[in-house]
mmCIF file of C-alpha atoms in Angstrom:
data_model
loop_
_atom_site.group_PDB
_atom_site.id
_atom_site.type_symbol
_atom_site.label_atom_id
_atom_site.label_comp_id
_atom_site.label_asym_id
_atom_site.label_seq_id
_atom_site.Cartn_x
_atom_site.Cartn_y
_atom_site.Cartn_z
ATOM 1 C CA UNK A 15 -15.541 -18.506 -21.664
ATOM 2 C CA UNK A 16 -17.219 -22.465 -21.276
ATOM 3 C CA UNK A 17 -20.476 -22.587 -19.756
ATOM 4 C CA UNK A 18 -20.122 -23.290 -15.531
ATOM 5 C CA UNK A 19 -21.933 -25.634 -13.330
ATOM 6 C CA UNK A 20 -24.016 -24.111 -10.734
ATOM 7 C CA UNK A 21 -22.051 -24.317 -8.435
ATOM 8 C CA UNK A 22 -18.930 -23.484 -9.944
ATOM 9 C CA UNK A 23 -20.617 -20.141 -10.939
ATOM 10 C CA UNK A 24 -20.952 -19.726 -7.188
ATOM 11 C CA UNK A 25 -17.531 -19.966 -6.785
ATOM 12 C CA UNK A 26 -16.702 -17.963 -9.408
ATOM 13 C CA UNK A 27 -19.220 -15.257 -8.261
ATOM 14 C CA UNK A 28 -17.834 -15.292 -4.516
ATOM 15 C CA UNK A 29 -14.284 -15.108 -5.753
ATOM 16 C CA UNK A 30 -14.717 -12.331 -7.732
ATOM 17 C CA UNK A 31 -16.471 -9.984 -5.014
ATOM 18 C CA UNK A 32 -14.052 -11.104 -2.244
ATOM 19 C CA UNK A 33 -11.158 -9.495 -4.415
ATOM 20 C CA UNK A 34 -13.367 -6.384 -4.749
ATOM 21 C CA UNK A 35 -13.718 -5.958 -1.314
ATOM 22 C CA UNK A 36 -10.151 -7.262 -1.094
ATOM 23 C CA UNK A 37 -9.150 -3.961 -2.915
ATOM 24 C CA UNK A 38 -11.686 -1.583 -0.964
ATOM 25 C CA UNK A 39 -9.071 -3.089 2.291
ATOM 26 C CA UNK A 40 -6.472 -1.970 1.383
ATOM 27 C CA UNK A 41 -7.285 1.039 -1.116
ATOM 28 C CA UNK A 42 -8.860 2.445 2.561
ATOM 29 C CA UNK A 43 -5.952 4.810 4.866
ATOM 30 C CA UNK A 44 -6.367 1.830 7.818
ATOM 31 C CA UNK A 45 -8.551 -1.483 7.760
ATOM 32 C CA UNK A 46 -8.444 -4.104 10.927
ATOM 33 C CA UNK A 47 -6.181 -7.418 9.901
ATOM 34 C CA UNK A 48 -8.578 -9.412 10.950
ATOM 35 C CA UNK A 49 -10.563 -8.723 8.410
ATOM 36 C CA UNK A 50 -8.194 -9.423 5.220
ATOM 37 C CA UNK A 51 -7.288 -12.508 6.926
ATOM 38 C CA UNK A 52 -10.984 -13.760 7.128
ATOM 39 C CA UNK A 53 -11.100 -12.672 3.621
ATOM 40 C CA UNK A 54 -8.048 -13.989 2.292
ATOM 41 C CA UNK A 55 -9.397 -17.294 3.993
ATOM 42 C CA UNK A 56 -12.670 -17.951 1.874
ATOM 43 C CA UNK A 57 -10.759 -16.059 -1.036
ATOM 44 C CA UNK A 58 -8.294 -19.026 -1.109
ATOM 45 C CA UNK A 59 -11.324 -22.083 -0.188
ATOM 46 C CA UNK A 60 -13.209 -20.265 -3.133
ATOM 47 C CA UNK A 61 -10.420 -20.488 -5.821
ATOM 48 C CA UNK A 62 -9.107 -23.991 -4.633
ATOM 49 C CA UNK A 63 -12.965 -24.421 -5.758
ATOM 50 C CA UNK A 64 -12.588 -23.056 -8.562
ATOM 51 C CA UNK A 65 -9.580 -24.887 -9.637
ATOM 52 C CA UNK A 66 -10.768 -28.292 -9.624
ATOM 53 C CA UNK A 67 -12.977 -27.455 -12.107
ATOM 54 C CA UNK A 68 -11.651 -25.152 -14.858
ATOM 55 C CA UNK A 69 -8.592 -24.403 -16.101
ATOM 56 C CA UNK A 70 -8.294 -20.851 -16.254
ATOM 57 C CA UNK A 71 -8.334 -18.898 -19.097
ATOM 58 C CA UNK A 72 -7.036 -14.900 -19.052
ATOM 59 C CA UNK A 73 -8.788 -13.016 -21.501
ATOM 60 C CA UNK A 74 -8.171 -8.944 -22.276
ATOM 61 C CA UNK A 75 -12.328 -8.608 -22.458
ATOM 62 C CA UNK A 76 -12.252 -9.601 -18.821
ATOM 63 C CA UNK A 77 -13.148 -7.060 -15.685
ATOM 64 C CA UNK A 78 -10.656 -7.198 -13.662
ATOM 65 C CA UNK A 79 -12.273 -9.151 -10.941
ATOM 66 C CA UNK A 80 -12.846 -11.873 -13.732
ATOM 67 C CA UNK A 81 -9.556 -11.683 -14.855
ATOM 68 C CA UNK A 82 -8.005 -11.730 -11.219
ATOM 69 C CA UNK A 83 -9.996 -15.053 -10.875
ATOM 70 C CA UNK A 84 -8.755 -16.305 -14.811
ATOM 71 C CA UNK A 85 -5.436 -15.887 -13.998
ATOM 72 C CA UNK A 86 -4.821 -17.595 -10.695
ATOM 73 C CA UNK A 87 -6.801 -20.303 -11.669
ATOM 74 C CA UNK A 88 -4.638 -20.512 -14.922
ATOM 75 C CA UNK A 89 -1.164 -20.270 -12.920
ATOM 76 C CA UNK A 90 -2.643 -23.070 -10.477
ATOM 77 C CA UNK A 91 -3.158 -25.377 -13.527
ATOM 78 C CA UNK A 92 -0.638 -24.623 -16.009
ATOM 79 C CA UNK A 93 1.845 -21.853 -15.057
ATOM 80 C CA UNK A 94 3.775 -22.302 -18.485
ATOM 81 C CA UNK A 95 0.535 -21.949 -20.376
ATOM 82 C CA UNK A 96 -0.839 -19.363 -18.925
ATOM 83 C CA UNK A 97 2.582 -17.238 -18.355
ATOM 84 C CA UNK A 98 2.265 -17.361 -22.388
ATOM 85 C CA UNK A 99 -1.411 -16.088 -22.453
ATOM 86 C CA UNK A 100 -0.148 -13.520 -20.574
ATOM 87 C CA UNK A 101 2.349 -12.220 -22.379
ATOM 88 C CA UNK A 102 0.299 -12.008 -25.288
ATOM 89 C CA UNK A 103 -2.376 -9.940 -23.639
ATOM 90 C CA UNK A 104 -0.982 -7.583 -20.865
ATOM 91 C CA UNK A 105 0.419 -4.894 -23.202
ATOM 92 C CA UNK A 106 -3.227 -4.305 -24.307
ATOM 93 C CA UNK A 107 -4.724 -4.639 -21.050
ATOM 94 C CA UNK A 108 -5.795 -1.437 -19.065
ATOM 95 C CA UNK A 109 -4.020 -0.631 -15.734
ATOM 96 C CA UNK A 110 -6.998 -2.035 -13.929
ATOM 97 C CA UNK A 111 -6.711 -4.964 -15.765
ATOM 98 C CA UNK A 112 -2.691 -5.210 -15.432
ATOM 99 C CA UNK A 113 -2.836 -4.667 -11.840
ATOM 100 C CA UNK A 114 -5.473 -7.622 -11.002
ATOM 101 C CA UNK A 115 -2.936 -9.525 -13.280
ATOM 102 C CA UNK A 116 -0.022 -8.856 -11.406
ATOM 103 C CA UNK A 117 -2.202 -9.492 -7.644
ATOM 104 C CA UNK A 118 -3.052 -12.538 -8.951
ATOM 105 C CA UNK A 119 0.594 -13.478 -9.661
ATOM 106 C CA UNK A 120 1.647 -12.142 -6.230
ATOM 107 C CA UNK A 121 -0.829 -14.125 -4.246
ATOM 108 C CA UNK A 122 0.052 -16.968 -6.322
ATOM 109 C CA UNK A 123 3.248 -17.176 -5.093
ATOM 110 C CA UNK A 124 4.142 -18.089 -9.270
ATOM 111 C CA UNK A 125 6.861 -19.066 -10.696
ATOM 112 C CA UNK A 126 8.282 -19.563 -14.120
ATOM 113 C CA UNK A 127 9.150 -17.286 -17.140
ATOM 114 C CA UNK A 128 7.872 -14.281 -19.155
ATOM 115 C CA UNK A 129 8.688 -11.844 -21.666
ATOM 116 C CA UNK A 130 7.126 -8.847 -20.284
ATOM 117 C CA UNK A 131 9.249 -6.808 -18.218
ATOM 118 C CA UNK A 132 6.038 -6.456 -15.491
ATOM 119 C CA UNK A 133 5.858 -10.321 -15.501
ATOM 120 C CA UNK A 134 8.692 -10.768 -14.921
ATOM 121 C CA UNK A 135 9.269 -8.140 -12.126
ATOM 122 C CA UNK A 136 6.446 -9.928 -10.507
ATOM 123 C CA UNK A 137 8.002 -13.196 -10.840
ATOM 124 C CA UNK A 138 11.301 -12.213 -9.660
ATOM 125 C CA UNK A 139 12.480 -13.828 -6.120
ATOM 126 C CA UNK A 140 14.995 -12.811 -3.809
ATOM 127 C CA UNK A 141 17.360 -15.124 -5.094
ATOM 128 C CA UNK A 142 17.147 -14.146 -8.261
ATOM 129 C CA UNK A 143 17.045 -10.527 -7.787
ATOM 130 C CA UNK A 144 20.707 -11.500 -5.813
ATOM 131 C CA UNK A 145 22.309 -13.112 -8.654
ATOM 132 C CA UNK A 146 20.794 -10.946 -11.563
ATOM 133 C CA UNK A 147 23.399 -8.230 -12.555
ATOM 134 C CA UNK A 148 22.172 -4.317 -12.544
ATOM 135 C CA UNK A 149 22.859 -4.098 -15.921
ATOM 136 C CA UNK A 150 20.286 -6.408 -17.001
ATOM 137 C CA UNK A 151 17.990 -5.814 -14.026
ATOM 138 C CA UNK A 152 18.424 -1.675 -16.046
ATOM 139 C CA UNK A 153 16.512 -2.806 -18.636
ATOM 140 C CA UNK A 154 13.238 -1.778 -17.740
ATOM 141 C CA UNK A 155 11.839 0.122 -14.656
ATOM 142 C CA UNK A 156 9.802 -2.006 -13.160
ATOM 143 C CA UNK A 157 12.018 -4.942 -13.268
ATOM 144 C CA UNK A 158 14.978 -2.686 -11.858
ATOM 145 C CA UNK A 159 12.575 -1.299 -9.093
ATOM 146 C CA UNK A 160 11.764 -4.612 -7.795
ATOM 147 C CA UNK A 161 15.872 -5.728 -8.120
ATOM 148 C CA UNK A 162 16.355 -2.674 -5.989
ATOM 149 C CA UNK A 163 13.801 -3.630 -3.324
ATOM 150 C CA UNK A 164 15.113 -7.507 -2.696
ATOM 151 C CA UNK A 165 18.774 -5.355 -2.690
ATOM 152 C CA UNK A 166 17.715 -3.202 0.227
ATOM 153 C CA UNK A 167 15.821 -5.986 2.155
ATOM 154 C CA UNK A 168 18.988 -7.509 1.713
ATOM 155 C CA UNK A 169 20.890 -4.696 3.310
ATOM 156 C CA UNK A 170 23.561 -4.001 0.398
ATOM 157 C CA UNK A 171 25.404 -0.780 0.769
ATOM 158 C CA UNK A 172 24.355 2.562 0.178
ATOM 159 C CA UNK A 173 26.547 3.043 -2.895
ATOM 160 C CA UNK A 174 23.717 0.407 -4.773
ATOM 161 C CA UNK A 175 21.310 2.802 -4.650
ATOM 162 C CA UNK A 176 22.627 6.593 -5.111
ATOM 163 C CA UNK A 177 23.467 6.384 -8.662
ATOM 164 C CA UNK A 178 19.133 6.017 -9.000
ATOM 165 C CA UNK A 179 18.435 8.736 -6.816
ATOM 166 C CA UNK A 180 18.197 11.600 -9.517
ATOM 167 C CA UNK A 181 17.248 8.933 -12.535
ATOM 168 C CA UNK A 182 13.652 10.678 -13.879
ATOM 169 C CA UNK A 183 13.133 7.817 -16.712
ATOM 170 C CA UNK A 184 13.518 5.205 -14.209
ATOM 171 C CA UNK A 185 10.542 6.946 -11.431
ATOM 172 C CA UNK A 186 9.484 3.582 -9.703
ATOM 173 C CA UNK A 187 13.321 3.030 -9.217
ATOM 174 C CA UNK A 188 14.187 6.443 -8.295
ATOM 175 C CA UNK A 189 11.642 5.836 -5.709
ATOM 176 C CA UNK A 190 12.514 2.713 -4.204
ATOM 177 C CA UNK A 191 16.615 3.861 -4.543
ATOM 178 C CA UNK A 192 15.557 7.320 -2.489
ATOM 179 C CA UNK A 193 13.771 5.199 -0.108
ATOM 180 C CA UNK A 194 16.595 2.920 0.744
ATOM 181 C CA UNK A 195 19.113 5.716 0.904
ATOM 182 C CA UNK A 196 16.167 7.889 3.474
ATOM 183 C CA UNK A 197 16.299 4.627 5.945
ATOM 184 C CA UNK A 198 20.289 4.499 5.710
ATOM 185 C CA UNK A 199 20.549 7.828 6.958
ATOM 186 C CA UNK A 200 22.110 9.111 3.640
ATOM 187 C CA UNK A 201 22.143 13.208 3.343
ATOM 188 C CA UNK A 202 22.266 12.489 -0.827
ATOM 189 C CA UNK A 203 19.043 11.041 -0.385
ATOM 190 C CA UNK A 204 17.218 13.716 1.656
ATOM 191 C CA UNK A 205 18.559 15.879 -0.657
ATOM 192 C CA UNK A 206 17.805 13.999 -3.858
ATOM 193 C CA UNK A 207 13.870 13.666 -2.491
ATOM 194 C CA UNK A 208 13.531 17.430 -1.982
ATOM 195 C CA UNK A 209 10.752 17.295 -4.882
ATOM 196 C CA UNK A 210 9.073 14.048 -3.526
ATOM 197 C CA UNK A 211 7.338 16.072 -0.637
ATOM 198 C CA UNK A 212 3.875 15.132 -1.678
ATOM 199 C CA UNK A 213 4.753 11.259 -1.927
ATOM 200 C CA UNK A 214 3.179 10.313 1.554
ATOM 201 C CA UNK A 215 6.008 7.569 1.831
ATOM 202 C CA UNK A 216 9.134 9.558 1.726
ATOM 203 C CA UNK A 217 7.574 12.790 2.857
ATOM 204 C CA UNK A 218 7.612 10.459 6.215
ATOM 205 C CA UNK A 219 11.046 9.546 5.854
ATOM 206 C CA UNK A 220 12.232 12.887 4.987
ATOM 207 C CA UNK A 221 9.936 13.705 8.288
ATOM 208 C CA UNK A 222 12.407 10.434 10.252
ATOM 209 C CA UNK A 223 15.498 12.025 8.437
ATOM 210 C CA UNK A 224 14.615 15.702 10.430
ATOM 211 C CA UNK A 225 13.614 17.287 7.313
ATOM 212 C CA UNK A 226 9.932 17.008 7.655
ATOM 213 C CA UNK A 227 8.035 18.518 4.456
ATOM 214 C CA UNK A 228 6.627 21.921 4.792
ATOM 215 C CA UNK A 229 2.892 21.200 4.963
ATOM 216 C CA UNK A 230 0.543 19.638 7.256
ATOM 217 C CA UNK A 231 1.451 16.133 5.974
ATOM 218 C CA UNK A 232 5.060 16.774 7.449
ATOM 219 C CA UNK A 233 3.595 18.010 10.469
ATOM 220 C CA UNK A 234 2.226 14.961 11.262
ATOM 221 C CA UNK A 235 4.702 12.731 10.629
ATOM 222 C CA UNK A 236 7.374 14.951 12.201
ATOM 223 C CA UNK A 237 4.786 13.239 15.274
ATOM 224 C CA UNK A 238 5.507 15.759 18.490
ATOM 225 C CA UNK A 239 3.017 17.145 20.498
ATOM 226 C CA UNK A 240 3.152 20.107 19.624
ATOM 227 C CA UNK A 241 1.984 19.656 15.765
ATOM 228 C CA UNK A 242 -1.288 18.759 17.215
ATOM 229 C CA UNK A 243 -1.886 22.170 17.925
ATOM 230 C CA UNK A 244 -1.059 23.544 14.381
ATOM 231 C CA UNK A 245 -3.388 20.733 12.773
ATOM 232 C CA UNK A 246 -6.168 21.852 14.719
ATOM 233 C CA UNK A 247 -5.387 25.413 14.109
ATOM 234 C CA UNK A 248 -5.473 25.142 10.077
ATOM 235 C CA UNK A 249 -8.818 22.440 10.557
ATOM 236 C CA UNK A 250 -9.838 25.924 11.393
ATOM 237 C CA UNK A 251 -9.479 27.960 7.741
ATOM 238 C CA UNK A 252 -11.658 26.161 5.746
ATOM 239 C CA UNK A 253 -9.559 26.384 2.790
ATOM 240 C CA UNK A 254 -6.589 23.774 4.717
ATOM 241 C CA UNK A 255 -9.427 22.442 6.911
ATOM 242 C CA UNK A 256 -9.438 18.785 4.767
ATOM 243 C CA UNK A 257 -5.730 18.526 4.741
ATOM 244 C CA UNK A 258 -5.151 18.899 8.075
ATOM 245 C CA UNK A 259 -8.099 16.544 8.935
ATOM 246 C CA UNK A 260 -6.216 14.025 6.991
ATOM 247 C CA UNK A 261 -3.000 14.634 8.776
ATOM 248 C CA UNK A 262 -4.656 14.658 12.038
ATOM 249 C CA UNK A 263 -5.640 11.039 11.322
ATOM 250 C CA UNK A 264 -2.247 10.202 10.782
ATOM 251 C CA UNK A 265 -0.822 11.511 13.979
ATOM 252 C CA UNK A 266 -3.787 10.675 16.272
ATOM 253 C CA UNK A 267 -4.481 7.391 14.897
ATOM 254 C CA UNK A 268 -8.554 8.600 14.213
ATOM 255 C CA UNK A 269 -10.640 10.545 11.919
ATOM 256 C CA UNK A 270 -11.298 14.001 12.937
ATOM 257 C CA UNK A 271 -14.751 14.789 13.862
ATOM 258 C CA UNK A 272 -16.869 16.656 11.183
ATOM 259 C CA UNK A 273 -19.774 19.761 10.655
ATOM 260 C CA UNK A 274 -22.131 20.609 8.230
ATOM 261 C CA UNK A 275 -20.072 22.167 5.809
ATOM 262 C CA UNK A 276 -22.684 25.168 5.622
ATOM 263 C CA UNK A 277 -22.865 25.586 9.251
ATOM 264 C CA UNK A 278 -18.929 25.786 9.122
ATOM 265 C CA UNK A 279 -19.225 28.966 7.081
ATOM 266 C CA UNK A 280 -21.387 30.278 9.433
ATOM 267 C CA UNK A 281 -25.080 29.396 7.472
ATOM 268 C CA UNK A 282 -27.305 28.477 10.677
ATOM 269 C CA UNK A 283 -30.262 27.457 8.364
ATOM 270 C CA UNK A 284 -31.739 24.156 8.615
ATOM 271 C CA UNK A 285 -30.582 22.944 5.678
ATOM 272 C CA UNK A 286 -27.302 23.549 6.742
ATOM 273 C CA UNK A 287 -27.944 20.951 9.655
ATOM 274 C CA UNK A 288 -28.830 18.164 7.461
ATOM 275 C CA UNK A 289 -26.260 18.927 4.249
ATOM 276 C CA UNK A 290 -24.125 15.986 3.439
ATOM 277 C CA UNK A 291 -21.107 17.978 2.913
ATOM 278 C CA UNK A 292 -19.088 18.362 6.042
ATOM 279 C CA UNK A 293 -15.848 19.785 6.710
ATOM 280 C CA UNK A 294 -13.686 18.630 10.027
ATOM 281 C CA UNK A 295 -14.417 20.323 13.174
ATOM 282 C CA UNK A 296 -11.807 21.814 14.949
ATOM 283 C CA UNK A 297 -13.777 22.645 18.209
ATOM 284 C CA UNK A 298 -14.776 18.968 18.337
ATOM 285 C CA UNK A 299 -11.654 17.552 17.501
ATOM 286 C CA UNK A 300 -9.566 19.880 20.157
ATOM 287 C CA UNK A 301 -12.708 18.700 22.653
ATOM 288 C CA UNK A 302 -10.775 15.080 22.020
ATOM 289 C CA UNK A 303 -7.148 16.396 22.264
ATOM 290 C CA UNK A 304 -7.472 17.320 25.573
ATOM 291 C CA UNK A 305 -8.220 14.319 26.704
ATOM 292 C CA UNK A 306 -5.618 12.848 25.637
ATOM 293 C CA UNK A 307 -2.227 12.601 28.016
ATOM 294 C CA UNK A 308 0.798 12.902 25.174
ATOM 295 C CA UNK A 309 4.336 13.384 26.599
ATOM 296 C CA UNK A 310 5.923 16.166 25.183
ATOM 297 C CA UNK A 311 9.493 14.757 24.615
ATOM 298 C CA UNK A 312 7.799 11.428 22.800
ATOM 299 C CA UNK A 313 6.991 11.463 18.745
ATOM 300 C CA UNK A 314 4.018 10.238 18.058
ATOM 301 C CA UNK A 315 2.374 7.989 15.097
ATOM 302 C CA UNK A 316 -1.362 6.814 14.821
ATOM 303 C CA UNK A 317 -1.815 7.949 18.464
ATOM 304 C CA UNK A 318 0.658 6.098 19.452
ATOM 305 C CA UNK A 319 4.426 6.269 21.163
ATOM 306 C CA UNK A 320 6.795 4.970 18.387
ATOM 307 C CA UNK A 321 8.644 2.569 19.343
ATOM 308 C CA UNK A 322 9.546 -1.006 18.250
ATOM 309 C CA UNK A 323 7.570 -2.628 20.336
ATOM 310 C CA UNK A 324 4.402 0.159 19.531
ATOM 311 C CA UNK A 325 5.230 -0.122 15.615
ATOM 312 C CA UNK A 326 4.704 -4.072 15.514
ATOM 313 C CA UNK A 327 1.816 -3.769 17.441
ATOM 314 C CA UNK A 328 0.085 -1.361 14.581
ATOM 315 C CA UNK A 329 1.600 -4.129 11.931
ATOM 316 C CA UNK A 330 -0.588 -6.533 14.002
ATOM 317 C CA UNK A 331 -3.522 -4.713 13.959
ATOM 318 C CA UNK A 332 -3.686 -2.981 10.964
ATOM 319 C CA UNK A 333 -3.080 -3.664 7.229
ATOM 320 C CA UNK A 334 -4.443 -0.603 4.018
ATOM 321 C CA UNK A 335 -2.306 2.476 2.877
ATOM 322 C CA UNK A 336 -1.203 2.561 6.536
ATOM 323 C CA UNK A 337 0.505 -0.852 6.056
ATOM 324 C CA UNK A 338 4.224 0.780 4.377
ATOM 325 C CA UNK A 339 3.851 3.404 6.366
ATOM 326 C CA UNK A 340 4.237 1.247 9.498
ATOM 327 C CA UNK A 341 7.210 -0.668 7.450
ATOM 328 C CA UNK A 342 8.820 2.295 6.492
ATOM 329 C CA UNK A 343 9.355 3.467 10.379
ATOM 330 C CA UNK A 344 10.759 -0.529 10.753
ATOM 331 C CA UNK A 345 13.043 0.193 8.028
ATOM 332 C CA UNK A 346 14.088 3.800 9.611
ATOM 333 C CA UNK A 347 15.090 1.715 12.641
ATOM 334 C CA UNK A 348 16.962 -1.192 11.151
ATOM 335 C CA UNK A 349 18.537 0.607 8.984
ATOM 336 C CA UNK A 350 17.316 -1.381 5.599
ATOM 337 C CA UNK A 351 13.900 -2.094 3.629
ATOM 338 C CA UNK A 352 11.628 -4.243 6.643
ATOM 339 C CA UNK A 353 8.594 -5.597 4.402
ATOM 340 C CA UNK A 354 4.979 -5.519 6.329
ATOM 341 C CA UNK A 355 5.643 -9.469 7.066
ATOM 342 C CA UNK A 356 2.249 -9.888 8.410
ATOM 343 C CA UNK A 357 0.273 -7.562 6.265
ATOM 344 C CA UNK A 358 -1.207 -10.911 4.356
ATOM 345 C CA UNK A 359 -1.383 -8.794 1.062
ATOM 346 C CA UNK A 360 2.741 -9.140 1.151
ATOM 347 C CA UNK A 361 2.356 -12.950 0.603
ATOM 348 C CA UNK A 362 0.564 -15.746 -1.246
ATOM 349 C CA UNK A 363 -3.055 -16.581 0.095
ATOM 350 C CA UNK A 364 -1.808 -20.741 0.492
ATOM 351 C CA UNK A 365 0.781 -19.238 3.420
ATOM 352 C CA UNK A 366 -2.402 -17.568 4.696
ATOM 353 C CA UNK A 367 -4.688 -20.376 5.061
ATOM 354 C CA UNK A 368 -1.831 -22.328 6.589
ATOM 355 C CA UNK A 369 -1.316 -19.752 9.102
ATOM 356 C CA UNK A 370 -5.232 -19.130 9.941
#
């Protein structure tokens, strides 16, 4: 890597924390908007930077903050050269590595051609998906997977997608095939995703479809009233206590209060008091469910009514692993694959500094 002026180093430096935290965003179960689209903001100013003054240069010794940096610099200067570079390093790259590659792409908004069938699944556009045949979009997983996500979003018919649904060498396509079938109501599909009950994605679908799975995650999702009530009755047994604290944030929208992890096993030593490892609180966290004034014949998601209206307002508001969650309930309700449109992470950072 060339030597960088001072202030190109500072760039370089700012660039590659703002992806880190970038990650942290939307790695966490629910992060504000606001804050990716600040970040996204002096993410873009700091690679625009960086771009008048080097030409980007993606290198398999590279972190992948570095390389995230190398590689939309490189696709900002010379797509064809750096689509090339690419292809000769991502099959020795580590999945870290491959997945700062294929963000950088993304946000990039790149176009062009590649040899690698993860290039070019993350170079494939809508209209190409639409006039690529399934044969040739078979030819890999990942490049199938993301021809059968630009077919749902363009609401093809169901038949597209059930020949997928029980395809095990083809699991990212299996996925997104179940997942179109689950929004158009199709009973092959809730069958077919009997085995995906810990995938927190369809196990809400399956939940939409009336065949919620049978643990605390489906209880959640399944969103009535009275599932609060079971949540906060295994928060209880210590052994499902951290489960159902993590479906009670689902369904209430908040993380559920937590104890001393000695003093939950009944230890009332002081040591107890000030141990780091704590365990959700039940007595607390029923303490907060009374005070809150659910109606029992409404479902409820993130402590809120869902409804379209109450669904766009969380895709306003929030972005993280809660981002396709909030899509997938969009989807359940128009019937095909709804992307998070304003979850920023969806789209290239130069649409985001034009909308800021």
């Amino acid at each position: 890597m060339s030597v960088m002026l001072p202030q190109v180093d500072t760039y370089y430096r700012e660039a590659t924390a703002l992806f880190q935290r970038r990650g942290r965003l939307l790695n966490a179960p629910a992060s504000p908007l606001d804050a990716l689209r600040q970040l996204d903001w002096r993410l873009a100013a700091n690679l625009d930077a960086m771009g008048i003054h080097r030409e980007g240069s993606p290198e398999a010794s590279l972190r992948p903050p570095a390389l995230f940096v190398e590689t939309w610099v490189g696709l900002q200067r010379d797509s064809v050269h750096c689509l090339e570079s690419l292809d000769e390093i991502f099959p020795e790259l580590k999945p870290e590595q491959q997945g700062a590659v294929i963000e950088a792409m993304t946000l990039s908004s790149s176009s062009g051609e590649a040899q690698h069938p993860e290039l070019r699944a993350a170079l494939m556009s809508e209209q190409a998906a639409m006039a690529m045949g399934e044969d040739e979009a078979a030819e890999h997983d990942a490049v199938l997977a993301k021809w059968l996500l630009f077919q749902d979003v363009a609401g093809v018919d169901i038949s597209r997608f059930q020949p997928w649904y029980q395809n095990p060498d083809f699991p990212r396509s299996r996925r997104c095939a179940l997942q179109a079938g689950l929004v158009r109501r199709d009973p092959q599909a809730v069958q077919a995703a009997g085995d995906c009950q810990d995938d927190t994605l369809l196990a809400l679908l399956l939940a939409l479809s009336g065949h919620p799975p049978d643990n605390l995650l489906g209880l959640a999702f399944d969103g009535a009233v009275s599932t609060a009530r079971q949540l906060l009755d295994a928060m209880g047994q210590v052994e499902r206590c951290e489960d159902a604290g993590q479906a009670w944030f689902w369904l209430c929208g908040e993380s559920a209060p937590r104890k001393p992890r000695l003093q939950a096993v009944g230890a009332s030593d002081e040591s107890s008091r000030e141990s780091q490892q704590t365990l959700p609180d039940a007595r607390a966290a029923a303490s907060r469910w009374q005070a809150k004034q659910w109606q029992s014949d409404t479902r409820y998601f993130f402590g809120e009514p869902v409804t379209p209206s109450s669904l766009n307002a969380l895709g306003q508001q929030w972005t993280g692993r809660i981002a396709p969650l909030i899509a997938a309930q969009q989807s359940w309700l128009a019937g095909r694959r709804v992307l998070a449109a304003e979850g920023w992470q969806f789209h290239s950072l130069s649409e985001g500094v034009a909308d800021a």
